Amino acid sequence: MEALFATTTGILAASGLYLSLRGRTFPVVVGLTLLSYAVNLFLFSTGGLTTDGAAVINDSGGYTDPLPQALVLTAIVIGFAMTAFSVILAMRVRGDVGSDHVNGNRIDEPREDKS
Amino acid sequence: MQHLIILPVLLPLLAGVTLLIHRGGALTLRRTTNVIATAALVVVGILLVAESSDGVIRYYALGDWQPPFGIILVLDRLSALMVMLTAILALGSLLYACAGDDEQGSNFHGLFQLQLMGINGAFLTGDAFNLFVFFEVLLIASYALLMHGGGKARTHAGFHYVALNLLGSMLFLIALGVLYGTTGTLNMADMAAVIPTLDAGDVGLVKAGALLLLIVFGLKAAMLPLYFWLPRAYAAAPAPVAALFAIMTKVGVYAIIRVYTLIFGEQAGLLANLATPWVWWLALATLALGAVGVLSARDMRTQVAYLILISVGTLLAGVGMESEAALGALLYYLIHTTLVSGGMFLLVDAIAQQRGKAGARIVQSRTLGQPAILGLLFFAGAIAMAGLPPLSGAFGKALLLQAATPAQQVWLWPILLISSLASLIALSRTGSTIFWRASGERTGSSLGRLRGAGVLMLILCAPLMVAFAGPITQFTQATAAQLLDRDAYVQAIIARGATGGDA
């Protein structure tokens, strides 16, 4: 399970990083979202991965670390709010600057997201 | 007053929420509420400094969950000093904003208070994850404040700022995850106690986490490879917001000081003084590039933004010097530079408003409406920023130069002095262009009473800091001593927690 978890997190993070380095605002926002998913998964795993553990606590004493869950919850809430904000902001940039390029270039390059 | 410690967080929260709810209320009422809340914060800041000056480290356990389990707010000399500094700077920029800049959008006052809450929380908290949360609070408020008033340049600079800081927040979370996974705690004092006892196998991971944290704080503080967002964002922000942002880079500097003296300081075993070599060299490079930036700026706001960069380089060089004297000196310089650069942002905006079309660009223009007053203020501010005697900048830089060991002097002295020379040349060129090479009729506009009060309050801190240099340096040296005494900090928090709580 560790290998699967690590691969998933790694692929998400790599895709997120790649997209957030793109030149247009939409891929950047999607990239940031993917990165935040990767970070949430990573945080979730910091308490160690256990299967069949009790959600909170039980008599046998085997339970998962509750703190990463609390941390992830906080991170998700903040990440959601920030994504919503950056979407609105990207739209504002499109409207104000007249271009969805992060540098504000107006030159009409061939659309990279059509292919 | 046991609850005094949490007031710098609660007070802005309540004021901010009230102001957000009554966003449509009468402008005078909102202004008065905000000014009263900020003035109350100054009083709280002074009380906190007075309370912390006896050298006892106090903490406030939220919900009475004793450390290391609950979230705590810690009051020591450094956090008290930073809270008071924030409040004074905020009062100055708020007075300026009340002269009209706040009318450009309906939420200025509410966001202003929430920003203060985030900054104060970041200074006071003793919990690493809570530090992240307060960073987010101050960032969210700053995103909105940066774009207050709207406009092309602001939205554009804003998007860069938001995207970069979102990336920074994610790195922060990864770093915290790594540190929690290896040390099993998020309480900073507890983490400091656990770090020296780590297995050799975990050291590599913790090192990675610690250096990731340095990237995050470096981004906030605008350290060398991570500062490119700053000049643009600060130059685009409305003046009172830019002035308040003068404390934001210092939040990064504060976090670097706190984490790398407490958790990864001298006594951290295998990880002792992990980040300081990095900080030292990057700080010197920041100083050098800041000097180039100051000379090349064609706009007064950009120029002040680069002056902030120089001050960040100076401060971080102090951190990299790893000595008590250097820490004390850098804290003195930190107070000076925060207040004076905030004042300079306000002053530059006031000048730009009296120049008609030329605005903040450094070109010849019509004569200002009030060349005498503004010229004098600019002169004083420029002397303080460039670090010429008799104002506080010279004093802070001299203390720092003195604190360097011979090996460090070789690098610090030339770079710091040349960067000061560069700021001096750039500022005198700006001053002579604006005040002496102006021609034609005076523009009609004048500095209002509120704007004048805001600018004057912050610039006047420079002579005041020289007049009271004795007590201030005593306090900053004591702060430095307290910071380096890691065991006392850990004892104060963990030991008392074990006896007082249900642990």
PDB file of C-alpha atoms in Angstrom, chain B residues 118-316:
ATOM      1  CA  GLY B 118      -2.813  37.187  11.144  1.00  0.00           C
ATOM      2  CA  ILE B 119       0.431  39.068  11.736  1.00  0.00           C
ATOM      3  CA  ASN B 120       0.029  39.187  15.511  1.00  0.00           C
ATOM      4  CA  GLY B 121      -0.950  35.531  15.629  1.00  0.00           C
ATOM      5  CA  ALA B 122       2.130  34.545  13.634  1.00  0.00           C
ATOM      6  CA  PHE B 123       4.323  36.437  16.097  1.00  0.00           C
ATOM      7  CA  LEU B 124       2.710  34.986  19.200  1.00  0.00           C
ATOM      8  CA  THR B 125       2.054  31.367  18.366  1.00  0.00           C
ATOM      9  CA  GLY B 126       4.196  28.597  19.811  1.00  0.00           C
ATOM     10  CA  ASP B 127       2.850  25.862  17.567  1.00  0.00           C
ATOM     11  CA  ALA B 128       4.259  25.142  14.109  1.00  0.00           C
ATOM     12  CA  PHE B 129       0.959  24.255  12.458  1.00  0.00           C
ATOM     13  CA  ASN B 130      -0.725  27.229  14.045  1.00  0.00           C
ATOM     14  CA  LEU B 131       2.021  29.336  12.498  1.00  0.00           C
ATOM     15  CA  PHE B 132       0.888  28.000   9.113  1.00  0.00           C
ATOM     16  CA  VAL B 133      -2.727  28.882   9.877  1.00  0.00           C
ATOM     17  CA  PHE B 134      -1.849  32.435  10.889  1.00  0.00           C
ATOM     18  CA  PHE B 135       0.354  32.768   7.802  1.00  0.00           C
ATOM     19  CA  GLU B 136      -2.701  31.870   5.749  1.00  0.00           C
ATOM     20  CA  VAL B 137      -4.869  34.378   7.610  1.00  0.00           C
ATOM     21  CA  LEU B 138      -2.442  37.183   6.956  1.00  0.00           C
ATOM     22  CA  LEU B 139      -1.939  36.101   3.344  1.00  0.00           C
ATOM     23  CA  ILE B 140      -5.642  35.907   2.551  1.00  0.00           C
ATOM     24  CA  ALA B 141      -6.147  39.396   3.926  1.00  0.00           C
ATOM     25  CA  SER B 142      -3.068  40.632   2.066  1.00  0.00           C
ATOM     26  CA  TYR B 143      -4.273  39.214  -1.277  1.00  0.00           C
ATOM     27  CA  ALA B 144      -7.411  41.265  -1.015  1.00  0.00           C
ATOM     28  CA  LEU B 145      -5.681  44.370   0.363  1.00  0.00           C
ATOM     29  CA  LEU B 146      -3.068  44.302  -2.390  1.00  0.00           C
ATOM     30  CA  MET B 147      -5.821  44.573  -4.969  1.00  0.00           C
ATOM     31  CA  HIS B 148      -7.765  47.185  -3.023  1.00  0.00           C
ATOM     32  CA  GLY B 149      -8.920  49.791  -5.489  1.00  0.00           C
ATOM     33  CA  GLY B 150      -8.456  47.521  -8.501  1.00  0.00           C
ATOM     34  CA  GLY B 151      -6.695  48.389 -11.734  1.00  0.00           C
ATOM     35  CA  LYS B 152      -4.587  46.546 -14.256  1.00  0.00           C
ATOM     36  CA  ALA B 153      -1.226  46.694 -12.530  1.00  0.00           C
ATOM     37  CA  ARG B 154      -2.662  45.580  -9.199  1.00  0.00           C
ATOM     38  CA  THR B 155      -4.627  42.616 -10.530  1.00  0.00           C
ATOM     39  CA  HIS B 156      -1.640  41.522 -12.504  1.00  0.00           C
ATOM     40  CA  ALA B 157       0.891  41.812  -9.683  1.00  0.00           C
ATOM     41  CA  GLY B 158      -1.755  40.258  -7.447  1.00  0.00           C
ATOM     42  CA  PHE B 159      -2.009  37.079  -9.481  1.00  0.00           C
ATOM     43  CA  HIS B 160       1.734  36.505  -9.319  1.00  0.00           C
ATOM     44  CA  TYR B 161       1.725  37.178  -5.607  1.00  0.00           C
ATOM     45  CA  VAL B 162      -1.166  34.779  -4.981  1.00  0.00           C
ATOM     46  CA  ALA B 163       0.214  31.956  -7.142  1.00  0.00           C
ATOM     47  CA  LEU B 164       3.665  32.189  -5.540  1.00  0.00           C
ATOM     48  CA  ASN B 165       2.317  32.274  -2.038  1.00  0.00           C
ATOM     49  CA  LEU B 166       0.009  29.324  -2.696  1.00  0.00           C
ATOM     50  CA  LEU B 167       3.064  27.344  -3.761  1.00  0.00           C
ATOM     51  CA  GLY B 168       4.821  28.573  -0.640  1.00  0.00           C
ATOM     52  CA  SER B 169       1.939  27.413   1.558  1.00  0.00           C
ATOM     53  CA  MET B 170       2.103  23.962   0.022  1.00  0.00           C
ATOM     54  CA  LEU B 171       5.816  23.692   0.687  1.00  0.00           C
ATOM     55  CA  PHE B 172       5.098  24.820   4.246  1.00  0.00           C
ATOM     56  CA  LEU B 173       2.592  21.969   4.659  1.00  0.00           C
ATOM     57  CA  ILE B 174       5.026  19.413   3.237  1.00  0.00           C
ATOM     58  CA  ALA B 175       7.742  20.637   5.586  1.00  0.00           C
ATOM     59  CA  LEU B 176       5.392  20.448   8.571  1.00  0.00           C
ATOM     60  CA  GLY B 177       4.306  16.965   7.527  1.00  0.00           C
ATOM     61  CA  VAL B 178       7.904  15.797   7.388  1.00  0.00           C
ATOM     62  CA  LEU B 179       8.728  17.359  10.746  1.00  0.00           C
ATOM     63  CA  TYR B 180       5.609  15.927  12.378  1.00  0.00           C
ATOM     64  CA  GLY B 181       6.230  12.497  10.890  1.00  0.00           C
ATOM     65  CA  THR B 182       9.748  12.360  12.297  1.00  0.00           C
ATOM     66  CA  THR B 183       9.462  14.225  15.602  1.00  0.00           C
ATOM     67  CA  GLY B 184       5.854  13.383  16.471  1.00  0.00           C
ATOM     68  CA  THR B 185       5.046  16.868  17.712  1.00  0.00           C
ATOM     69  CA  LEU B 186       4.086  20.265  16.377  1.00  0.00           C
ATOM     70  CA  ASN B 187       4.760  22.309  19.476  1.00  0.00           C
ATOM     71  CA  MET B 188       7.901  24.302  18.746  1.00  0.00           C
ATOM     72  CA  ALA B 189       9.377  23.957  22.228  1.00  0.00           C
ATOM     73  CA  ASP B 190       8.646  20.236  22.293  1.00  0.00           C
ATOM     74  CA  MET B 191      10.127  19.859  18.823  1.00  0.00           C
ATOM     75  CA  ALA B 192      13.249  21.667  20.010  1.00  0.00           C
ATOM     76  CA  ALA B 193      13.494  19.176  22.873  1.00  0.00           C
ATOM     77  CA  VAL B 194      13.017  16.162  20.584  1.00  0.00           C
ATOM     78  CA  ILE B 195      15.395  17.166  17.762  1.00  0.00           C
ATOM     79  CA  PRO B 196      18.713  16.497  19.605  1.00  0.00           C
ATOM     80  CA  THR B 197      17.538  12.966  20.509  1.00  0.00           C
ATOM     81  CA  LEU B 198      16.690  11.919  16.939  1.00  0.00           C
ATOM     82  CA  ASP B 199      17.923   8.666  15.393  1.00  0.00           C
ATOM     83  CA  ALA B 200      20.696   9.137  12.877  1.00  0.00           C
ATOM     84  CA  GLY B 201      18.376   7.590  10.269  1.00  0.00           C
ATOM     85  CA  ASP B 202      15.795  10.343  10.615  1.00  0.00           C
ATOM     86  CA  VAL B 203      18.271  13.189  10.461  1.00  0.00           C
ATOM     87  CA  GLY B 204      18.215  13.376   6.669  1.00  0.00           C
ATOM     88  CA  LEU B 205      14.434  13.728   6.561  1.00  0.00           C
ATOM     89  CA  VAL B 206      14.365  16.373   9.263  1.00  0.00           C
ATOM     90  CA  LYS B 207      17.088  18.258   7.438  1.00  0.00           C
ATOM     91  CA  ALA B 208      14.977  18.233   4.279  1.00  0.00           C
ATOM     92  CA  GLY B 209      11.969  19.492   6.231  1.00  0.00           C
ATOM     93  CA  ALA B 210      13.992  22.209   7.931  1.00  0.00           C
ATOM     94  CA  LEU B 211      15.443  23.493   4.679  1.00  0.00           C
ATOM     95  CA  LEU B 212      11.995  23.417   3.027  1.00  0.00           C
ATOM     96  CA  LEU B 213      10.870  25.678   5.866  1.00  0.00           C
ATOM     97  CA  LEU B 214      13.748  27.992   4.999  1.00  0.00           C
ATOM     98  CA  ILE B 215      12.422  28.248   1.433  1.00  0.00           C
ATOM     99  CA  VAL B 216       8.960  29.128   2.727  1.00  0.00           C
ATOM    100  CA  PHE B 217      10.209  31.758   5.156  1.00  0.00           C
ATOM    101  CA  GLY B 218      12.687  33.008   2.567  1.00  0.00           C
ATOM    102  CA  LEU B 219       9.795  33.559   0.182  1.00  0.00           C
ATOM    103  CA  LYS B 220       7.953  35.597   2.808  1.00  0.00           C
ATOM    104  CA  ALA B 221      11.073  37.511   3.781  1.00  0.00           C
ATOM    105  CA  ALA B 222      12.089  38.048   0.105  1.00  0.00           C
ATOM    106  CA  MET B 223      15.469  36.354   0.342  1.00  0.00           C
ATOM    107  CA  LEU B 224      17.571  36.217  -2.816  1.00  0.00           C
ATOM    108  CA  PRO B 225      16.238  33.748  -5.329  1.00  0.00           C
ATOM    109  CA  LEU B 226      12.719  34.300  -4.017  1.00  0.00           C
ATOM    110  CA  TYR B 227      12.331  38.073  -4.022  1.00  0.00           C
ATOM    111  CA  PHE B 228      11.271  38.781  -7.597  1.00  0.00           C
ATOM    112  CA  TRP B 229       7.628  39.181  -6.653  1.00  0.00           C
ATOM    113  CA  LEU B 230       8.319  41.921  -4.133  1.00  0.00           C
ATOM    114  CA  PRO B 231       9.204  45.075  -6.108  1.00  0.00           C
ATOM    115  CA  ARG B 232       6.258  44.656  -8.436  1.00  0.00           C
ATOM    116  CA  ALA B 233       3.697  43.798  -5.779  1.00  0.00           C
ATOM    117  CA  TYR B 234       4.805  46.550  -3.399  1.00  0.00           C
ATOM    118  CA  ALA B 235       4.969  49.142  -6.134  1.00  0.00           C
ATOM    119  CA  ALA B 236       1.455  48.256  -7.285  1.00  0.00           C
ATOM    120  CA  ALA B 237      -0.160  48.150  -3.833  1.00  0.00           C
ATOM    121  CA  PRO B 238      -2.019  51.206  -2.509  1.00  0.00           C
ATOM    122  CA  ALA B 239       0.312  53.282  -0.300  1.00  0.00           C
ATOM    123  CA  PRO B 240      -1.160  52.474   3.143  1.00  0.00           C
ATOM    124  CA  VAL B 241      -1.210  48.780   2.263  1.00  0.00           C
ATOM    125  CA  ALA B 242       2.387  48.890   1.017  1.00  0.00           C
ATOM    126  CA  ALA B 243       3.345  50.597   4.283  1.00  0.00           C
ATOM    127  CA  LEU B 244       1.647  47.864   6.294  1.00  0.00           C
ATOM    128  CA  PHE B 245       3.361  45.258   4.112  1.00  0.00           C
ATOM    129  CA  ALA B 246       6.677  46.580   5.414  1.00  0.00           C
ATOM    130  CA  ILE B 247       6.031  44.293   8.388  1.00  0.00           C
ATOM    131  CA  MET B 248       5.204  41.295   6.160  1.00  0.00           C
ATOM    132  CA  THR B 249       8.782  40.655   5.081  1.00  0.00           C
ATOM    133  CA  LYS B 250       9.682  40.929   8.756  1.00  0.00           C
ATOM    134  CA  VAL B 251       7.226  38.125   9.535  1.00  0.00           C
ATOM    135  CA  GLY B 252       9.470  35.946   7.368  1.00  0.00           C
ATOM    136  CA  VAL B 253      12.596  37.232   9.117  1.00  0.00           C
ATOM    137  CA  TYR B 254      10.939  36.627  12.492  1.00  0.00           C
ATOM    138  CA  ALA B 255      10.028  33.053  11.530  1.00  0.00           C
ATOM    139  CA  ILE B 256      13.607  32.397  10.391  1.00  0.00           C
ATOM    140  CA  ILE B 257      14.984  33.768  13.664  1.00  0.00           C
ATOM    141  CA  ARG B 258      12.503  31.818  15.768  1.00  0.00           C
ATOM    142  CA  VAL B 259      12.785  28.457  14.048  1.00  0.00           C
ATOM    143  CA  TYR B 260      16.531  28.485  13.485  1.00  0.00           C
ATOM    144  CA  THR B 261      17.452  29.657  16.968  1.00  0.00           C
ATOM    145  CA  LEU B 262      14.900  27.603  18.904  1.00  0.00           C
ATOM    146  CA  ILE B 263      14.462  24.360  16.966  1.00  0.00           C
ATOM    147  CA  PHE B 264      17.605  24.158  14.839  1.00  0.00           C
ATOM    148  CA  GLY B 265      19.897  26.341  16.952  1.00  0.00           C
ATOM    149  CA  GLU B 266      23.174  25.646  18.723  1.00  0.00           C
ATOM    150  CA  GLN B 267      21.893  22.749  20.776  1.00  0.00           C
ATOM    151  CA  ALA B 268      20.181  20.799  18.013  1.00  0.00           C
ATOM    152  CA  GLY B 269      22.779  18.005  18.014  1.00  0.00           C
ATOM    153  CA  LEU B 270      23.469  16.774  14.498  1.00  0.00           C
ATOM    154  CA  LEU B 271      21.356  19.534  12.996  1.00  0.00           C
ATOM    155  CA  ALA B 272      22.918  22.435  14.903  1.00  0.00           C
ATOM    156  CA  ASN B 273      22.944  25.753  13.009  1.00  0.00           C
ATOM    157  CA  LEU B 274      21.654  23.985   9.961  1.00  0.00           C
ATOM    158  CA  ALA B 275      20.404  26.961   8.016  1.00  0.00           C
ATOM    159  CA  THR B 276      22.715  29.788   9.017  1.00  0.00           C
ATOM    160  CA  PRO B 277      25.391  29.271   6.317  1.00  0.00           C
ATOM    161  CA  TRP B 278      22.673  29.386   3.680  1.00  0.00           C
ATOM    162  CA  VAL B 279      21.091  32.454   5.222  1.00  0.00           C
ATOM    163  CA  TRP B 280      24.428  34.256   5.496  1.00  0.00           C
ATOM    164  CA  TRP B 281      25.471  33.887   1.822  1.00  0.00           C
ATOM    165  CA  LEU B 282      22.005  34.416   0.405  1.00  0.00           C
ATOM    166  CA  ALA B 283      21.612  37.516   2.558  1.00  0.00           C
ATOM    167  CA  LEU B 284      24.818  39.008   1.209  1.00  0.00           C
ATOM    168  CA  ALA B 285      23.692  38.285  -2.349  1.00  0.00           C
ATOM    169  CA  THR B 286      20.294  39.853  -1.595  1.00  0.00           C
ATOM    170  CA  LEU B 287      22.072  42.962  -0.324  1.00  0.00           C
ATOM    171  CA  ALA B 288      24.173  43.232  -3.474  1.00  0.00           C
ATOM    172  CA  LEU B 289      21.253  42.768  -5.861  1.00  0.00           C
ATOM    173  CA  GLY B 290      19.068  45.095  -3.798  1.00  0.00           C
ATOM    174  CA  ALA B 291      21.696  47.805  -4.293  1.00  0.00           C
ATOM    175  CA  VAL B 292      21.624  47.270  -8.058  1.00  0.00           C
ATOM    176  CA  GLY B 293      17.828  47.423  -7.978  1.00  0.00           C
ATOM    177  CA  VAL B 294      17.770  50.689  -6.048  1.00  0.00           C
ATOM    178  CA  LEU B 295      20.067  52.310  -8.579  1.00  0.00           C
ATOM    179  CA  SER B 296      18.060  51.079 -11.551  1.00  0.00           C
ATOM    180  CA  ALA B 297      14.564  51.936 -10.274  1.00  0.00           C
ATOM    181  CA  ARG B 298      12.730  54.505 -12.405  1.00  0.00           C
ATOM    182  CA  ASP B 299       9.811  54.879 -10.071  1.00  0.00           C
ATOM    183  CA  MET B 300       9.854  56.031  -6.465  1.00  0.00           C
ATOM    184  CA  ARG B 301       7.657  53.198  -5.240  1.00  0.00           C
ATOM    185  CA  THR B 302       9.870  50.574  -6.860  1.00  0.00           C
ATOM    186  CA  GLN B 303      12.844  52.317  -5.341  1.00  0.00           C
ATOM    187  CA  VAL B 304      11.434  52.067  -1.825  1.00  0.00           C
ATOM    188  CA  ALA B 305      10.564  48.416  -2.521  1.00  0.00           C
ATOM    189  CA  TYR B 306      14.232  47.766  -3.355  1.00  0.00           C
ATOM    190  CA  LEU B 307      15.255  49.637  -0.204  1.00  0.00           C
ATOM    191  CA  ILE B 308      13.114  47.113   1.698  1.00  0.00           C
ATOM    192  CA  LEU B 309      15.060  44.382  -0.067  1.00  0.00           C
ATOM    193  CA  ILE B 310      18.347  45.894   1.132  1.00  0.00           C
ATOM    194  CA  SER B 311      17.014  46.001   4.660  1.00  0.00           C
ATOM    195  CA  VAL B 312      15.946  42.346   4.430  1.00  0.00           C
ATOM    196  CA  GLY B 313      19.451  41.460   3.255  1.00  0.00           C
ATOM    197  CA  THR B 314      20.944  43.372   6.178  1.00  0.00           C
ATOM    198  CA  LEU B 315      18.643  41.667   8.682  1.00  0.00           C
ATOM    199  CA  LEU B 316      19.285  38.172   7.337  1.00  0.00           C
TER     200      LEU B 316
END
